[in-house]
Amino acid sequence: AGRRGKRRRERNLGAYYLNAWHMLVREVASRDELPLLFFLFSRHSCEKLAEAAAAHDYTGSREAHTLAREEFLHLARAFDLDLADPEVQTLQDLVGRGIAYHHAGILPALKEVIERLFTAGHIKLLCATETFALGVNMPARAVAFEGLRKWNGHARVPLRTREYQQMAGRAGRRGMDESGAVYLTLEVDQGP
């Protein structure tokens, strides 16, 4: 009974966080602060938030929706991606809503497609792991963090100041925004 109870609490906590992240995305959108680069520290969380956010269309218009999907297909063909691949199909649907995810678990060519679409303004919400921040100069109007602790392979550890600054520094597009916004969701201490 102890293990089942712990798993149930973890599921409930996961649902709580997913809901909080989704509410934050909607709030940022209502403030007209898209595009939003949302840093999550697991591949699974990136995909789950992108899927949850897909209940809304962030492209802004039917024409923008169609253009985003067409550009995704054009780039996918140019990079010789398999259009029947389930992940390619999932991202095609998400991109049509102005949403995508980016993490080390997707094909390098697919990451390149997402990066180009983000740069071109087709993606209004990008759910990404910190690997997106490394060496990629793609600012957004706003940046959000799932928290200030990440899994390092052994334990959840605080983000280093430099890591935080590098990721938060993506907020505000040079020459387009007077300022950028950075959002942070607070973490619930789960104890030992």
XYZ file of C-alpha atoms in Angstrom:
192
model
C 0.000 0.000 0.000
C 2.940 2.325 0.681
C 4.299 2.161 -2.857
C 0.882 2.661 -4.421
C 0.242 5.671 -2.206
C 3.613 7.163 -3.114
C 2.976 6.641 -6.846
C -0.483 8.221 -6.508
C 1.026 11.267 -4.723
C 3.689 11.558 -7.450
C 1.000 11.378 -10.189
C -1.095 13.986 -8.385
C 1.954 16.229 -7.980
C 2.832 15.754 -11.665
C -0.713 16.714 -12.667
C -0.536 19.726 -10.354
C 2.687 20.963 -11.986
C 1.422 20.331 -15.511
C -1.699 22.347 -14.733
C 0.379 25.169 -13.177
C 2.694 25.295 -16.208
C -0.259 25.312 -18.592
C -1.926 28.129 -16.632
C 1.336 30.099 -16.818
C 1.464 29.661 -20.606
C -2.100 30.945 -20.909
C -1.287 33.921 -18.657
C 1.793 34.822 -20.720
C -0.314 34.574 -23.887
C -3.005 36.810 -22.366
C -0.304 39.394 -21.615
C 0.715 39.313 -25.281
C 4.233 38.138 -24.356
C 4.613 35.318 -26.866
C 6.816 33.765 -28.124
C 7.544 31.944 -24.875
C 10.524 29.667 -24.346
C 9.551 27.368 -21.461
C 12.473 25.478 -19.899
C 11.579 22.138 -18.367
C 14.188 19.765 -17.053
C 12.902 16.501 -18.480
C 12.028 15.345 -21.977
C 8.764 13.913 -20.719
C 7.716 17.243 -19.183
C 8.484 19.080 -22.438
C 6.246 16.758 -24.399
C 3.463 16.734 -21.787
C 3.278 20.540 -21.579
C 3.282 20.869 -25.379
C 0.439 18.338 -25.593
C -1.538 20.086 -22.833
C -1.059 23.483 -24.471
C -2.344 22.095 -27.785
C -5.861 22.632 -26.474
C -5.283 26.224 -27.675
C -4.084 27.563 -31.011
C -1.321 30.115 -30.504
C -0.725 30.880 -34.196
C -3.148 33.806 -34.136
C -5.047 33.134 -37.360
C -6.152 30.434 -39.751
C -3.626 31.689 -42.326
C -0.783 31.541 -39.787
C -1.904 28.031 -38.788
C -1.798 26.862 -42.427
C 1.515 28.603 -43.113
C 3.170 27.029 -40.044
C 2.094 23.522 -41.086
C 3.200 24.088 -44.686
C 6.593 25.406 -43.586
C 7.011 22.424 -41.247
C 6.286 20.014 -44.117
C 8.622 21.907 -46.459
C 11.494 21.752 -43.948
C 10.751 18.140 -42.986
C 11.058 17.129 -46.647
C 14.206 19.255 -47.103
C 15.807 17.458 -44.149
C 14.603 14.078 -45.450
C 12.490 13.307 -42.394
C 10.019 10.437 -42.537
C 6.596 12.090 -42.588
C 5.036 8.840 -41.345
C 7.186 8.870 -38.182
C 4.853 9.333 -35.176
C 7.052 12.031 -33.618
C 7.201 13.972 -36.889
C 3.397 13.751 -37.138
C 2.974 14.879 -33.519
C 5.239 17.876 -34.048
C 3.511 18.733 -37.320
C 0.188 18.925 -35.464
C 1.716 20.945 -32.615
C 3.464 23.376 -34.974
C 0.116 23.975 -36.645
C -0.993 25.346 -33.275
C 2.176 27.409 -32.772
C 3.674 24.911 -30.319
C 6.703 22.606 -30.331
C 9.115 20.813 -28.036
C 12.886 20.489 -28.294
C 15.093 18.081 -26.363
C 18.026 15.717 -26.790
C 15.707 12.772 -27.456
C 14.543 13.943 -30.877
C 16.433 13.539 -34.138
C 19.026 16.243 -34.880
C 17.314 17.048 -38.209
C 13.975 17.448 -36.438
C 15.605 19.747 -33.864
C 16.938 21.852 -36.755
C 13.445 22.086 -38.251
C 12.032 23.242 -34.892
C 14.830 25.799 -34.456
C 14.191 27.253 -37.920
C 10.455 27.450 -37.310
C 11.043 29.170 -33.961
C 13.411 31.671 -35.568
C 10.871 32.361 -38.338
C 8.170 33.119 -35.750
C 5.926 30.129 -36.460
C 6.334 28.718 -32.948
C 4.853 30.797 -30.133
C 5.470 28.248 -27.347
C 8.625 26.167 -27.316
C 8.954 23.650 -24.483
C 12.646 22.864 -24.227
C 15.261 21.328 -22.007
C 18.357 23.290 -21.120
C 20.183 21.783 -24.112
C 18.333 24.352 -26.217
C 20.127 27.151 -24.355
C 23.589 25.898 -25.200
C 25.032 27.870 -28.067
C 21.702 28.576 -29.757
C 20.942 32.263 -30.136
C 17.156 32.272 -30.346
C 15.604 34.832 -28.059
C 11.937 34.873 -27.156
C 9.783 37.624 -25.777
C 9.426 35.679 -22.507
C 11.173 32.783 -20.793
C 9.681 30.500 -18.145
C 11.253 27.921 -15.851
C 9.608 24.900 -14.303
C 11.657 25.632 -11.190
C 15.229 26.257 -10.125
C 16.275 22.637 -9.600
C 17.190 20.062 -12.208
C 18.031 16.383 -12.263
C 21.771 15.853 -12.820
C 21.585 12.078 -13.205
C 21.935 11.410 -9.481
C 19.855 14.002 -7.638
C 17.824 17.194 -8.060
C 20.296 20.035 -7.728
C 19.941 23.823 -7.914
C 20.625 25.520 -11.237
C 23.951 27.281 -11.255
C 23.761 31.062 -11.506
C 25.442 30.987 -14.906
C 22.995 28.367 -16.236
C 20.039 30.436 -15.055
C 21.478 33.616 -16.559
C 22.153 31.923 -19.884
C 18.598 30.605 -20.152
C 16.864 33.697 -18.731
C 18.965 35.833 -21.076
C 16.893 34.521 -23.994
C 14.022 36.801 -22.896
C 13.585 39.904 -25.021
C 14.253 39.988 -28.751
C 16.898 42.539 -29.663
C 15.452 45.320 -31.782
C 11.886 44.071 -31.277
C 11.105 44.194 -27.538
C 11.823 46.959 -25.040
C 12.252 44.279 -22.400
C 11.828 40.581 -21.847
C 9.926 38.763 -19.126
C 11.129 35.816 -17.071
C 8.671 33.605 -15.188
C 9.318 30.918 -12.628
C 6.991 28.346 -11.120
C 7.689 27.539 -7.496
C 8.463 24.018 -6.456
C 6.721 22.129 -3.685
C 9.257 20.618 -1.290
C 8.657 16.874 -1.422
C 10.742 16.166 1.645
C 13.108 13.202 1.974
